[in-house]
XYZ file of C-alpha atoms in Angstrom:
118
model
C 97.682 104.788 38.875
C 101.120 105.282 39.402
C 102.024 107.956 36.299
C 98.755 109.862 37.625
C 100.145 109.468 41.426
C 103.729 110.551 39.872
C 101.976 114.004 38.019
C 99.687 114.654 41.206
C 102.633 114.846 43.497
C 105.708 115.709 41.451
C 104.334 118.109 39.264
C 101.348 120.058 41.148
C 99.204 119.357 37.769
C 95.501 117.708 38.116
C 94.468 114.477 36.077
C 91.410 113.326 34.232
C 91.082 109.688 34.053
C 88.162 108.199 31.076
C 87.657 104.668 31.957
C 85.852 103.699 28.842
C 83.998 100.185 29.355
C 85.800 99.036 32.859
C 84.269 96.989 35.023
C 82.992 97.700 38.338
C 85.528 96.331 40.466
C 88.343 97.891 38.380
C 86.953 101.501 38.915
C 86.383 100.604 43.077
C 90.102 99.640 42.963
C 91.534 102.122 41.489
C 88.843 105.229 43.276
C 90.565 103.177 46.292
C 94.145 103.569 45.508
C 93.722 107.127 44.706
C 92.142 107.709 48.007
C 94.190 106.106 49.904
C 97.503 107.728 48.399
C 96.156 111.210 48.924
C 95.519 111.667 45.485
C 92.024 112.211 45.953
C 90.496 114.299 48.995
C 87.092 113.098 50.110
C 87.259 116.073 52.770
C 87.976 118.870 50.641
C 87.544 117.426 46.895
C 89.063 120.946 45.495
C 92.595 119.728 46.913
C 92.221 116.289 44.802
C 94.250 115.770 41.878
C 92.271 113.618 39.789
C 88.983 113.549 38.126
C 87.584 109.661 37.536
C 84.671 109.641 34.716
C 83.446 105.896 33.826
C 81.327 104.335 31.508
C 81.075 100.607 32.665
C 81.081 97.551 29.730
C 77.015 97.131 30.927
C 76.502 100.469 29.578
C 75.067 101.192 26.281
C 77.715 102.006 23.001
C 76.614 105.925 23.442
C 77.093 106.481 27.210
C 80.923 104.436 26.963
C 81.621 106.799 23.638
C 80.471 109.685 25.532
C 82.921 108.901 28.410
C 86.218 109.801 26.633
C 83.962 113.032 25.090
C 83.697 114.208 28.506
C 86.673 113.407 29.659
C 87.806 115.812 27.588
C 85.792 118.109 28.554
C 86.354 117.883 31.634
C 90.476 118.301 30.906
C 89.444 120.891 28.929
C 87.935 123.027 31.402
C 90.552 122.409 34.278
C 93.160 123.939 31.273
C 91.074 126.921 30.247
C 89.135 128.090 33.439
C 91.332 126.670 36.480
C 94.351 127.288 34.353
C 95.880 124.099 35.596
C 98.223 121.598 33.725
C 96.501 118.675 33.156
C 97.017 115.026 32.111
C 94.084 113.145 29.865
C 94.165 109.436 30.630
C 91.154 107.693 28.597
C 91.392 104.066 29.069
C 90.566 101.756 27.041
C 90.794 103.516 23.744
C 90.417 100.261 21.869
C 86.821 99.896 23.668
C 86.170 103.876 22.535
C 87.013 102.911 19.283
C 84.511 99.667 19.742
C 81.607 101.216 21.142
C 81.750 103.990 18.531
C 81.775 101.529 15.712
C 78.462 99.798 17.736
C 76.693 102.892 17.274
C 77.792 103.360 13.554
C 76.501 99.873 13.168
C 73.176 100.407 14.659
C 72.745 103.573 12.762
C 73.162 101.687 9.743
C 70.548 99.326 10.435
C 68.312 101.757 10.736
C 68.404 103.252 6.825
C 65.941 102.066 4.205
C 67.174 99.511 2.249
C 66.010 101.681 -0.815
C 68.060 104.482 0.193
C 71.047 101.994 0.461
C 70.619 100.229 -3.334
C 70.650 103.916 -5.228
């Protein structure tokens, strides 16, 4: 919170925060703090400086891969069309990491045995 608070109001940039796999009350808290500090306009949300995206730890491997995916995207599009300077945050990139590996796993599972033994 604090290095995006820091960028928001020192530097004029926006921020895109991923929170891959957080729980509930972690993303309240922190939507909270960033309200609350000005970071984040509810009345005009084109003066906020942050974008939150979440995938919460009940959420399926794909949607809490995807999260970090469109984070980027998002980042992305702030740089390109909006022309801003922007920071990418993606936390937890250990749980990223995990949830893609879930998927591979799954996949996996899902290939004929014959096609696996030649």
């Amino acid at each position: 919170m604090e290095l995006i608070n820091n960028i928001a109001k020192a530097h004029g940039g926006v921020s895109v925060f991923g929170g891959v796999g957080e729980r509930t009350r972690e993303g309240n808290d922190l939507y909270l703090e960033m309200k609350e500090s000005g970071v984040i306009n509810e009345k005009n949300l084109a003066e906020s400086k942050v974008a939150l995206v979440y995938g919460q730890m009940n959420e399926p491997p794909g949607a809490r891969m995807r999260v970090g995916l469109t984070a980027l995207t998002m980042a992305e599009y702030f740089r390109d069309v909006n022309e801003q300077d922007v920071l990418l945050f993606i936390d937890n990139i250990f749980r990223f990491v995990q949830a893609g590996s879930e998927i591979i796993i799954a996949l996996i599972a899902r290939i004929p045995n014959s096609f696996l033994k030649s």
